[in-house]
């Protein structure tokens, strides 16, 4: 009897343990996985490893950047540099700058009277140019002011000249010659056509200028010769120019130029008196040779 109870008890325990194990296996646990991706710049350093092995040759380590990694910052720097290089290689189509220089001038009517062929002067001007047809051809417009020093001086108070004496207007008012010199200002507007070949630019152009000559006379005031007045020239002359420019630096240009004008019906007048001196129907030639240097102000 006792044996049967013992067997029954063991059977019940065995079955209970089996159910307990089966329920434990069927229990599902929930596992939460957190992933954090951190990108680091890896710095590789070569350091000898201590080893007791002698005459052991290890292959050299090679570190290669993976193909899928892009250096966006470096790519942007390279793109900006390439853009700047392209802008520098592309020539500017519109330029402007200033020019100054000096030269020699020869005019027929003063040369015949003074015997001095050369009149020295200086000039200063502003110019602007526009390129066409792949920057080979350009048109330049400039405005210059010249100052010419005297090479023909006459003073009736110091010497006897062929101009000394009295002159009379059409209403018989007397004029007494005083002095004259050919020092004067000249104003010029120039339109030039240029061909660009490397650093050399030959050009030709048409010019318009105005010279201001002065001659002084003693004129009457209240029927008495006691006032000095100027008789001036006021006419516009047409001419042409030939020359060449050479670029020595990025912003500097050297130039050599020949100009010639035609002075027609040259005369000296005064608005208060009906009188003209040097009234002639002749045409005089005015020639200039000048050398200058230009500086480019615009962005290249």
PDB file of C-alpha atoms in Angstrom:
ATOM      1  CA  UNK A   1       0.000   0.000   0.000  1.00  0.00           C
ATOM      2  CA  UNK A   2       2.743   2.378   0.888  1.00  0.00           C
ATOM      3  CA  UNK A   3       4.563   1.563  -2.306  1.00  0.00           C
ATOM      4  CA  UNK A   4       1.548   2.430  -4.417  1.00  0.00           C
ATOM      5  CA  UNK A   5       1.152   5.818  -2.686  1.00  0.00           C
ATOM      6  CA  UNK A   6       4.786   6.556  -3.195  1.00  0.00           C
ATOM      7  CA  UNK A   7       4.570   5.769  -6.910  1.00  0.00           C
ATOM      8  CA  UNK A   8       1.453   7.943  -7.251  1.00  0.00           C
ATOM      9  CA  UNK A   9       3.145  10.868  -5.512  1.00  0.00           C
ATOM     10  CA  UNK A  10       6.186  10.673  -7.756  1.00  0.00           C
ATOM     11  CA  UNK A  11       3.942  10.597 -10.823  1.00  0.00           C
ATOM     12  CA  UNK A  12       2.072  13.717  -9.706  1.00  0.00           C
ATOM     13  CA  UNK A  13       5.368  15.595  -9.072  1.00  0.00           C
ATOM     14  CA  UNK A  14       6.740  14.574 -12.432  1.00  0.00           C
ATOM     15  CA  UNK A  15       3.671  15.801 -14.303  1.00  0.00           C
ATOM     16  CA  UNK A  16       3.672  19.099 -12.342  1.00  0.00           C
ATOM     17  CA  UNK A  17       7.302  19.753 -13.142  1.00  0.00           C
ATOM     18  CA  UNK A  18       6.690  19.061 -16.835  1.00  0.00           C
ATOM     19  CA  UNK A  19       3.829  21.566 -16.988  1.00  0.00           C
ATOM     20  CA  UNK A  20       5.890  24.155 -15.167  1.00  0.00           C
ATOM     21  CA  UNK A  21       8.777  23.792 -17.591  1.00  0.00           C
ATOM     22  CA  UNK A  22       6.490  23.993 -20.618  1.00  0.00           C
ATOM     23  CA  UNK A  23       4.849  27.215 -19.352  1.00  0.00           C
ATOM     24  CA  UNK A  24       8.274  28.722 -18.668  1.00  0.00           C
ATOM     25  CA  UNK A  25       9.446  27.965 -22.207  1.00  0.00           C
ATOM     26  CA  UNK A  26       6.343  29.544 -23.743  1.00  0.00           C
ATOM     27  CA  UNK A  27       6.923  32.894 -21.945  1.00  0.00           C
ATOM     28  CA  UNK A  28       8.051  35.605 -24.444  1.00  0.00           C
ATOM     29  CA  UNK A  29      10.366  38.365 -23.168  1.00  0.00           C
ATOM     30  CA  UNK A  30      10.381  41.825 -24.925  1.00  0.00           C
ATOM     31  CA  UNK A  31      13.924  43.067 -25.688  1.00  0.00           C
ATOM     32  CA  UNK A  32      14.508  46.774 -26.539  1.00  0.00           C
ATOM     33  CA  UNK A  33      17.542  47.555 -28.661  1.00  0.00           C
ATOM     34  CA  UNK A  34      18.904  51.097 -28.839  1.00  0.00           C
ATOM     35  CA  UNK A  35      21.332  51.960 -31.650  1.00  0.00           C
ATOM     36  CA  UNK A  36      23.487  55.074 -31.615  1.00  0.00           C
ATOM     37  CA  UNK A  37      25.578  55.823 -34.699  1.00  0.00           C
ATOM     38  CA  UNK A  38      28.590  57.995 -34.087  1.00  0.00           C
ATOM     39  CA  UNK A  39      30.971  58.949 -36.882  1.00  0.00           C
ATOM     40  CA  UNK A  40      34.501  59.651 -35.810  1.00  0.00           C
ATOM     41  CA  UNK A  41      37.511  60.776 -37.824  1.00  0.00           C
ATOM     42  CA  UNK A  42      39.976  57.967 -37.506  1.00  0.00           C
ATOM     43  CA  UNK A  43      43.619  58.837 -37.067  1.00  0.00           C
ATOM     44  CA  UNK A  44      46.001  56.029 -37.805  1.00  0.00           C
ATOM     45  CA  UNK A  45      49.362  56.045 -36.137  1.00  0.00           C
ATOM     46  CA  UNK A  46      52.210  53.737 -36.884  1.00  0.00           C
ATOM     47  CA  UNK A  47      53.832  52.396 -33.752  1.00  0.00           C
ATOM     48  CA  UNK A  48      56.278  49.531 -33.509  1.00  0.00           C
ATOM     49  CA  UNK A  49      55.033  46.554 -31.583  1.00  0.00           C
ATOM     50  CA  UNK A  50      57.365  45.094 -28.989  1.00  0.00           C
ATOM     51  CA  UNK A  51      58.127  41.554 -29.952  1.00  0.00           C
ATOM     52  CA  UNK A  52      60.691  38.993 -29.007  1.00  0.00           C
ATOM     53  CA  UNK A  53      60.676  37.596 -32.495  1.00  0.00           C
ATOM     54  CA  UNK A  54      63.738  38.438 -34.517  1.00  0.00           C
ATOM     55  CA  UNK A  55      63.983  38.919 -38.267  1.00  0.00           C
ATOM     56  CA  UNK A  56      60.224  39.092 -38.562  1.00  0.00           C
ATOM     57  CA  UNK A  57      59.020  41.137 -41.570  1.00  0.00           C
ATOM     58  CA  UNK A  58      55.501  42.523 -41.332  1.00  0.00           C
ATOM     59  CA  UNK A  59      53.678  43.929 -44.388  1.00  0.00           C
ATOM     60  CA  UNK A  60      53.266  47.705 -44.444  1.00  0.00           C
ATOM     61  CA  UNK A  61      49.846  48.867 -43.394  1.00  0.00           C
ATOM     62  CA  UNK A  62      47.828  50.774 -45.977  1.00  0.00           C
ATOM     63  CA  UNK A  63      44.942  53.000 -45.025  1.00  0.00           C
ATOM     64  CA  UNK A  64      42.515  53.704 -47.828  1.00  0.00           C
ATOM     65  CA  UNK A  65      39.487  55.956 -47.700  1.00  0.00           C
ATOM     66  CA  UNK A  66      36.322  54.111 -48.444  1.00  0.00           C
ATOM     67  CA  UNK A  67      34.681  55.087 -51.713  1.00  0.00           C
ATOM     68  CA  UNK A  68      31.339  56.020 -50.271  1.00  0.00           C
ATOM     69  CA  UNK A  69      32.718  58.707 -47.927  1.00  0.00           C
ATOM     70  CA  UNK A  70      32.543  62.258 -49.461  1.00  0.00           C
ATOM     71  CA  UNK A  71      34.411  65.288 -48.181  1.00  0.00           C
ATOM     72  CA  UNK A  72      31.785  67.923 -48.914  1.00  0.00           C
ATOM     73  CA  UNK A  73      33.873  70.788 -47.517  1.00  0.00           C
ATOM     74  CA  UNK A  74      36.844  69.972 -49.757  1.00  0.00           C
ATOM     75  CA  UNK A  75      34.593  69.621 -52.806  1.00  0.00           C
ATOM     76  CA  UNK A  76      33.110  73.093 -52.185  1.00  0.00           C
ATOM     77  CA  UNK A  77      36.587  74.673 -51.836  1.00  0.00           C
ATOM     78  CA  UNK A  78      37.706  73.040 -55.094  1.00  0.00           C
ATOM     79  CA  UNK A  79      34.568  74.259 -56.865  1.00  0.00           C
ATOM     80  CA  UNK A  80      35.123  77.856 -55.707  1.00  0.00           C
ATOM     81  CA  UNK A  81      38.767  77.766 -56.793  1.00  0.00           C
ATOM     82  CA  UNK A  82      37.807  76.462 -60.224  1.00  0.00           C
ATOM     83  CA  UNK A  83      35.200  79.212 -60.576  1.00  0.00           C
ATOM     84  CA  UNK A  84      37.750  81.905 -59.675  1.00  0.00           C
ATOM     85  CA  UNK A  85      40.271  80.510 -62.160  1.00  0.00           C
ATOM     86  CA  UNK A  86      37.634  80.536 -64.899  1.00  0.00           C
ATOM     87  CA  UNK A  87      36.793  84.171 -64.162  1.00  0.00           C
ATOM     88  CA  UNK A  88      40.462  85.162 -64.278  1.00  0.00           C
ATOM     89  CA  UNK A  89      40.979  83.397 -67.594  1.00  0.00           C
ATOM     90  CA  UNK A  90      37.926  85.087 -69.126  1.00  0.00           C
ATOM     91  CA  UNK A  91      38.943  88.598 -70.276  1.00  0.00           C
ATOM     92  CA  UNK A  92      36.745  91.511 -69.286  1.00  0.00           C
ATOM     93  CA  UNK A  93      34.773  93.022 -72.171  1.00  0.00           C
ATOM     94  CA  UNK A  94      34.392  96.501 -70.634  1.00  0.00           C
ATOM     95  CA  UNK A  95      37.372  98.405 -69.240  1.00  0.00           C
ATOM     96  CA  UNK A  96      37.974 101.952 -68.078  1.00  0.00           C
ATOM     97  CA  UNK A  97      40.928 103.814 -66.657  1.00  0.00           C
ATOM     98  CA  UNK A  98      43.087 106.934 -66.606  1.00  0.00           C
ATOM     99  CA  UNK A  99      46.016 107.967 -68.791  1.00  0.00           C
ATOM    100  CA  UNK A 100      48.792 110.523 -68.535  1.00  0.00           C
ATOM    101  CA  UNK A 101      51.854 111.380 -70.546  1.00  0.00           C
ATOM    102  CA  UNK A 102      53.865 113.960 -72.456  1.00  0.00           C
ATOM    103  CA  UNK A 103      54.634 114.827 -76.040  1.00  0.00           C
ATOM    104  CA  UNK A 104      55.795 117.267 -78.694  1.00  0.00           C
ATOM    105  CA  UNK A 105      53.606 119.444 -80.891  1.00  0.00           C
ATOM    106  CA  UNK A 106      54.254 121.255 -84.170  1.00  0.00           C
ATOM    107  CA  UNK A 107      51.933 123.848 -85.705  1.00  0.00           C
ATOM    108  CA  UNK A 108      52.493 125.495 -89.089  1.00  0.00           C
ATOM    109  CA  UNK A 109      51.473 129.053 -88.311  1.00  0.00           C
ATOM    110  CA  UNK A 110      53.710 129.369 -85.213  1.00  0.00           C
ATOM    111  CA  UNK A 111      56.655 127.555 -86.805  1.00  0.00           C
ATOM    112  CA  UNK A 112      56.778 129.958 -89.737  1.00  0.00           C
ATOM    113  CA  UNK A 113      56.990 132.936 -87.360  1.00  0.00           C
ATOM    114  CA  UNK A 114      59.075 131.592 -84.477  1.00  0.00           C
ATOM    115  CA  UNK A 115      61.387 129.100 -86.175  1.00  0.00           C
ATOM    116  CA  UNK A 116      60.956 126.738 -83.204  1.00  0.00           C
ATOM    117  CA  UNK A 117      59.547 123.433 -84.397  1.00  0.00           C
ATOM    118  CA  UNK A 118      58.883 121.677 -81.084  1.00  0.00           C
ATOM    119  CA  UNK A 119      56.395 122.598 -78.388  1.00  0.00           C
ATOM    120  CA  UNK A 120      56.525 120.437 -75.260  1.00  0.00           C
ATOM    121  CA  UNK A 121      53.384 119.544 -73.335  1.00  0.00           C
ATOM    122  CA  UNK A 122      51.714 117.206 -70.850  1.00  0.00           C
ATOM    123  CA  UNK A 123      48.293 115.608 -70.820  1.00  0.00           C
ATOM    124  CA  UNK A 124      45.874 113.760 -68.561  1.00  0.00           C
ATOM    125  CA  UNK A 125      42.703 111.933 -69.516  1.00  0.00           C
ATOM    126  CA  UNK A 126      40.033 109.316 -68.865  1.00  0.00           C
ATOM    127  CA  UNK A 127      39.091 106.456 -71.208  1.00  0.00           C
ATOM    128  CA  UNK A 128      36.616 103.576 -71.540  1.00  0.00           C
ATOM    129  CA  UNK A 129      36.720 100.642 -73.977  1.00  0.00           C
ATOM    130  CA  UNK A 130      34.361  97.861 -75.062  1.00  0.00           C
ATOM    131  CA  UNK A 131      35.503  94.587 -76.654  1.00  0.00           C
ATOM    132  CA  UNK A 132      33.729  92.722 -79.479  1.00  0.00           C
ATOM    133  CA  UNK A 133      34.204  89.453 -81.385  1.00  0.00           C
ATOM    134  CA  UNK A 134      35.839  87.325 -78.674  1.00  0.00           C
ATOM    135  CA  UNK A 135      37.757  90.303 -77.279  1.00  0.00           C
ATOM    136  CA  UNK A 136      39.954  90.695 -80.366  1.00  0.00           C
ATOM    137  CA  UNK A 137      38.470  94.020 -81.443  1.00  0.00           C
ATOM    138  CA  UNK A 138      37.636  96.894 -79.134  1.00  0.00           C
ATOM    139  CA  UNK A 139      36.404 100.469 -79.360  1.00  0.00           C
ATOM    140  CA  UNK A 140      37.815 103.090 -77.010  1.00  0.00           C
ATOM    141  CA  UNK A 141      36.401 106.524 -76.207  1.00  0.00           C
ATOM    142  CA  UNK A 142      38.656 108.962 -74.346  1.00  0.00           C
ATOM    143  CA  UNK A 143      38.710 112.602 -73.236  1.00  0.00           C
ATOM    144  CA  UNK A 144      42.052 114.345 -72.653  1.00  0.00           C
ATOM    145  CA  UNK A 145      43.254 117.738 -71.485  1.00  0.00           C
ATOM    146  CA  UNK A 146      46.635 118.920 -72.823  1.00  0.00           C
ATOM    147  CA  UNK A 147      48.795 121.768 -71.546  1.00  0.00           C
ATOM    148  CA  UNK A 148      51.349 123.036 -74.047  1.00  0.00           C
ATOM    149  CA  UNK A 149      54.268 125.195 -72.945  1.00  0.00           C
ATOM    150  CA  UNK A 150      55.268 128.264 -74.900  1.00  0.00           C
ATOM    151  CA  UNK A 151      57.761 128.074 -77.764  1.00  0.00           C
ATOM    152  CA  UNK A 152      56.838 131.448 -79.329  1.00  0.00           C
ATOM    153  CA  UNK A 153      57.040 134.525 -77.027  1.00  0.00           C
ATOM    154  CA  UNK A 154      56.488 138.134 -78.107  1.00  0.00           C
ATOM    155  CA  UNK A 155      56.384 141.127 -75.728  1.00  0.00           C
ATOM    156  CA  UNK A 156      56.059 144.621 -77.183  1.00  0.00           C
ATOM    157  CA  UNK A 157      57.144 146.185 -73.884  1.00  0.00           C
ATOM    158  CA  UNK A 158      60.505 144.394 -73.977  1.00  0.00           C
ATOM    159  CA  UNK A 159      61.407 144.078 -77.656  1.00  0.00           C
ATOM    160  CA  UNK A 160      60.522 145.224 -81.124  1.00  0.00           C
ATOM    161  CA  UNK A 161      58.501 142.518 -82.895  1.00  0.00           C
ATOM    162  CA  UNK A 162      56.736 142.323 -86.242  1.00  0.00           C
ATOM    163  CA  UNK A 163      53.387 142.584 -84.368  1.00  0.00           C
ATOM    164  CA  UNK A 164      54.239 145.909 -82.722  1.00  0.00           C
ATOM    165  CA  UNK A 165      52.030 148.843 -83.644  1.00  0.00           C
ATOM    166  CA  UNK A 166      48.449 150.052 -83.771  1.00  0.00           C
ATOM    167  CA  UNK A 167      45.529 148.158 -85.245  1.00  0.00           C
ATOM    168  CA  UNK A 168      42.073 149.545 -85.995  1.00  0.00           C
ATOM    169  CA  UNK A 169      38.695 147.918 -85.781  1.00  0.00           C
ATOM    170  CA  UNK A 170      35.991 148.347 -88.416  1.00  0.00           C
ATOM    171  CA  UNK A 171      34.531 151.261 -86.433  1.00  0.00           C
ATOM    172  CA  UNK A 172      38.024 152.857 -86.228  1.00  0.00           C
ATOM    173  CA  UNK A 173      38.777 152.049 -82.590  1.00  0.00           C
ATOM    174  CA  UNK A 174      42.547 151.771 -81.969  1.00  0.00           C
ATOM    175  CA  UNK A 175      44.206 148.618 -80.579  1.00  0.00           C
ATOM    176  CA  UNK A 176      47.828 148.476 -79.478  1.00  0.00           C
ATOM    177  CA  UNK A 177      49.638 145.113 -79.514  1.00  0.00           C
ATOM    178  CA  UNK A 178      51.069 144.051 -76.135  1.00  0.00           C
ATOM    179  CA  UNK A 179      52.171 140.412 -75.972  1.00  0.00           C
ATOM    180  CA  UNK A 180      51.584 136.924 -77.289  1.00  0.00           C
ATOM    181  CA  UNK A 181      52.811 133.381 -76.575  1.00  0.00           C
ATOM    182  CA  UNK A 182      51.537 130.039 -77.766  1.00  0.00           C
ATOM    183  CA  UNK A 183      51.212 128.492 -74.297  1.00  0.00           C
ATOM    184  CA  UNK A 184      47.675 127.144 -74.196  1.00  0.00           C
ATOM    185  CA  UNK A 185      45.268 124.394 -73.168  1.00  0.00           C
ATOM    186  CA  UNK A 186      43.850 121.849 -75.587  1.00  0.00           C
ATOM    187  CA  UNK A 187      40.714 119.749 -75.073  1.00  0.00           C
ATOM    188  CA  UNK A 188      40.343 116.569 -77.092  1.00  0.00           C
ATOM    189  CA  UNK A 189      37.783 113.779 -77.578  1.00  0.00           C
ATOM    190  CA  UNK A 190      39.050 110.624 -79.297  1.00  0.00           C
ATOM    191  CA  UNK A 191      37.337 107.559 -80.763  1.00  0.00           C
ATOM    192  CA  UNK A 192      39.810 104.738 -81.423  1.00  0.00           C
ATOM    193  CA  UNK A 193      39.464 101.290 -82.971  1.00  0.00           C
ATOM    194  CA  UNK A 194      41.853  98.693 -81.556  1.00  0.00           C
ATOM    195  CA  UNK A 195      42.929  95.162 -82.372  1.00  0.00           C
ATOM    196  CA  UNK A 196      44.061  93.025 -79.423  1.00  0.00           C
ATOM    197  CA  UNK A 197      46.875  90.590 -80.087  1.00  0.00           C
ATOM    198  CA  UNK A 198      48.398  89.164 -76.914  1.00  0.00           C
ATOM    199  CA  UNK A 199      49.846  92.183 -75.088  1.00  0.00           C
ATOM    200  CA  UNK A 200      49.997  94.439 -78.164  1.00  0.00           C
ATOM    201  CA  UNK A 201      47.129  96.683 -79.320  1.00  0.00           C
ATOM    202  CA  UNK A 202      47.610  98.732 -82.501  1.00  0.00           C
ATOM    203  CA  UNK A 203      44.895 101.323 -83.084  1.00  0.00           C
ATOM    204  CA  UNK A 204      43.588 104.065 -85.371  1.00  0.00           C
ATOM    205  CA  UNK A 205      41.008 106.703 -84.620  1.00  0.00           C
ATOM    206  CA  UNK A 206      39.277 109.976 -85.337  1.00  0.00           C
ATOM    207  CA  UNK A 207      39.740 113.004 -83.075  1.00  0.00           C
ATOM    208  CA  UNK A 208      38.061 116.320 -82.307  1.00  0.00           C
ATOM    209  CA  UNK A 209      39.945 119.035 -80.439  1.00  0.00           C
ATOM    210  CA  UNK A 210      39.768 122.668 -79.397  1.00  0.00           C
ATOM    211  CA  UNK A 211      42.799 124.885 -78.798  1.00  0.00           C
ATOM    212  CA  UNK A 212      42.703 128.126 -76.833  1.00  0.00           C
ATOM    213  CA  UNK A 213      45.310 130.667 -77.968  1.00  0.00           C
ATOM    214  CA  UNK A 214      45.456 134.196 -76.506  1.00  0.00           C
ATOM    215  CA  UNK A 215      46.902 137.501 -77.786  1.00  0.00           C
ATOM    216  CA  UNK A 216      46.793 140.650 -75.646  1.00  0.00           C
ATOM    217  CA  UNK A 217      46.032 144.153 -76.915  1.00  0.00           C
ATOM    218  CA  UNK A 218      45.721 147.480 -75.188  1.00  0.00           C
ATOM    219  CA  UNK A 219      42.103 148.465 -75.880  1.00  0.00           C
ATOM    220  CA  UNK A 220      40.270 151.774 -75.426  1.00  0.00           C
ATOM    221  CA  UNK A 221      38.095 152.515 -72.436  1.00  0.00           C
ATOM    222  CA  UNK A 222      36.339 155.890 -72.400  1.00  0.00           C
ATOM    223  CA  UNK A 223      38.338 156.739 -75.554  1.00  0.00           C
ATOM    224  CA  UNK A 224      41.627 156.107 -73.739  1.00  0.00           C
ATOM    225  CA  UNK A 225      43.943 153.093 -74.310  1.00  0.00           C
ATOM    226  CA  UNK A 226      44.266 151.955 -70.717  1.00  0.00           C
ATOM    227  CA  UNK A 227      42.877 148.391 -70.542  1.00  0.00           C
ATOM    228  CA  UNK A 228      44.509 145.102 -71.552  1.00  0.00           C
ATOM    229  CA  UNK A 229      42.151 142.600 -73.157  1.00  0.00           C
ATOM    230  CA  UNK A 230      42.520 139.120 -74.676  1.00  0.00           C
ATOM    231  CA  UNK A 231      41.806 138.091 -78.253  1.00  0.00           C
ATOM    232  CA  UNK A 232      41.211 134.335 -78.347  1.00  0.00           C
ATOM    233  CA  UNK A 233      40.749 131.535 -80.828  1.00  0.00           C
ATOM    234  CA  UNK A 234      37.565 129.472 -80.525  1.00  0.00           C
ATOM    235  CA  UNK A 235      37.151 126.766 -83.123  1.00  0.00           C
ATOM    236  CA  UNK A 236      36.839 123.001 -83.297  1.00  0.00           C
ATOM    237  CA  UNK A 237      39.281 120.959 -85.390  1.00  0.00           C
ATOM    238  CA  UNK A 238      39.014 117.457 -86.834  1.00  0.00           C
ATOM    239  CA  UNK A 239      41.925 115.018 -87.057  1.00  0.00           C
ATOM    240  CA  UNK A 240      43.080 111.406 -86.941  1.00  0.00           C
ATOM    241  CA  UNK A 241      45.409 109.267 -84.819  1.00  0.00           C
ATOM    242  CA  UNK A 242      47.630 106.201 -85.259  1.00  0.00           C
ATOM    243  CA  UNK A 243      49.383 104.394 -82.461  1.00  0.00           C
ATOM    244  CA  UNK A 244      50.123 101.280 -80.461  1.00  0.00           C
ATOM    245  CA  UNK A 245      49.677 100.123 -76.876  1.00  0.00           C
ATOM    246  CA  UNK A 246      51.687  97.516 -75.000  1.00  0.00           C
ATOM    247  CA  UNK A 247      50.588  95.825 -71.786  1.00  0.00           C
ATOM    248  CA  UNK A 248      53.508  95.546 -69.367  1.00  0.00           C
ATOM    249  CA  UNK A 249      51.648  94.504 -66.208  1.00  0.00           C
ATOM    250  CA  UNK A 250      48.141  93.345 -65.421  1.00  0.00           C
ATOM    251  CA  UNK A 251      46.832  96.908 -65.030  1.00  0.00           C
ATOM    252  CA  UNK A 252      49.408  99.063 -66.849  1.00  0.00           C
ATOM    253  CA  UNK A 253      49.597  99.976 -70.548  1.00  0.00           C
ATOM    254  CA  UNK A 254      52.303 101.906 -72.392  1.00  0.00           C
ATOM    255  CA  UNK A 255      51.298 103.855 -75.508  1.00  0.00           C
ATOM    256  CA  UNK A 256      52.906 105.732 -78.389  1.00  0.00           C
ATOM    257  CA  UNK A 257      50.671 107.870 -80.597  1.00  0.00           C
ATOM    258  CA  UNK A 258      50.784 110.176 -83.606  1.00  0.00           C
ATOM    259  CA  UNK A 259      47.999 112.762 -84.107  1.00  0.00           C
ATOM    260  CA  UNK A 260      47.303 115.266 -86.856  1.00  0.00           C
ATOM    261  CA  UNK A 261      44.658 118.000 -87.017  1.00  0.00           C
ATOM    262  CA  UNK A 262      43.571 120.485 -89.678  1.00  0.00           C
ATOM    263  CA  UNK A 263      43.155 124.110 -88.496  1.00  0.00           C
ATOM    264  CA  UNK A 264      40.892 125.963 -90.927  1.00  0.00           C
ATOM    265  CA  UNK A 265      40.333 129.727 -90.995  1.00  0.00           C
ATOM    266  CA  UNK A 266      42.374 130.272 -87.844  1.00  0.00           C
ATOM    267  CA  UNK A 267      41.779 133.676 -86.217  1.00  0.00           C
ATOM    268  CA  UNK A 268      41.829 135.496 -82.865  1.00  0.00           C
ATOM    269  CA  UNK A 269      38.663 137.363 -81.844  1.00  0.00           C
ATOM    270  CA  UNK A 270      37.189 139.506 -79.082  1.00  0.00           C
ATOM    271  CA  UNK A 271      33.442 139.799 -78.582  1.00  0.00           C
ATOM    272  CA  UNK A 272      33.641 143.520 -77.672  1.00  0.00           C
ATOM    273  CA  UNK A 273      35.508 144.614 -80.776  1.00  0.00           C
ATOM    274  CA  UNK A 274      34.797 143.995 -84.444  1.00  0.00           C
ATOM    275  CA  UNK A 275      38.327 142.906 -85.253  1.00  0.00           C
ATOM    276  CA  UNK A 276      40.085 139.663 -86.170  1.00  0.00           C
ATOM    277  CA  UNK A 277      43.807 139.094 -86.270  1.00  0.00           C
ATOM    278  CA  UNK A 278      45.329 136.174 -88.170  1.00  0.00           C
ATOM    279  CA  UNK A 279      42.194 136.088 -90.283  1.00  0.00           C
ATOM    280  CA  UNK A 280      43.087 133.776 -93.123  1.00  0.00           C
ATOM    281  CA  UNK A 281      41.486 131.215 -95.391  1.00  0.00           C
ATOM    282  CA  UNK A 282      44.497 128.936 -95.174  1.00  0.00           C
ATOM    283  CA  UNK A 283      44.447 125.502 -93.579  1.00  0.00           C
ATOM    284  CA  UNK A 284      47.216 124.841 -91.075  1.00  0.00           C
ATOM    285  CA  UNK A 285      48.448 121.432 -89.974  1.00  0.00           C
ATOM    286  CA  UNK A 286      48.948 120.584 -86.324  1.00  0.00           C
ATOM    287  CA  UNK A 287      50.944 117.441 -85.569  1.00  0.00           C
ATOM    288  CA  UNK A 288      51.653 115.726 -82.235  1.00  0.00           C
ATOM    289  CA  UNK A 289      53.736 112.791 -81.034  1.00  0.00           C
ATOM    290  CA  UNK A 290      52.970 111.650 -77.493  1.00  0.00           C
ATOM    291  CA  UNK A 291      53.974 108.881 -75.105  1.00  0.00           C
ATOM    292  CA  UNK A 292      51.769 107.861 -72.216  1.00  0.00           C
ATOM    293  CA  UNK A 293      50.967 105.297 -69.558  1.00  0.00           C
ATOM    294  CA  UNK A 294      47.491 104.034 -68.682  1.00  0.00           C
ATOM    295  CA  UNK A 295      46.166 102.440 -65.498  1.00  0.00           C
ATOM    296  CA  UNK A 296      43.091 100.184 -65.632  1.00  0.00           C
ATOM    297  CA  UNK A 297      40.615 101.067 -62.876  1.00  0.00           C
ATOM    298  CA  UNK A 298      37.896  98.529 -63.684  1.00  0.00           C
ATOM    299  CA  UNK A 299      37.699  94.997 -62.296  1.00  0.00           C
ATOM    300  CA  UNK A 300      39.631  92.443 -64.363  1.00  0.00           C
TER     301      UNK A 300
END
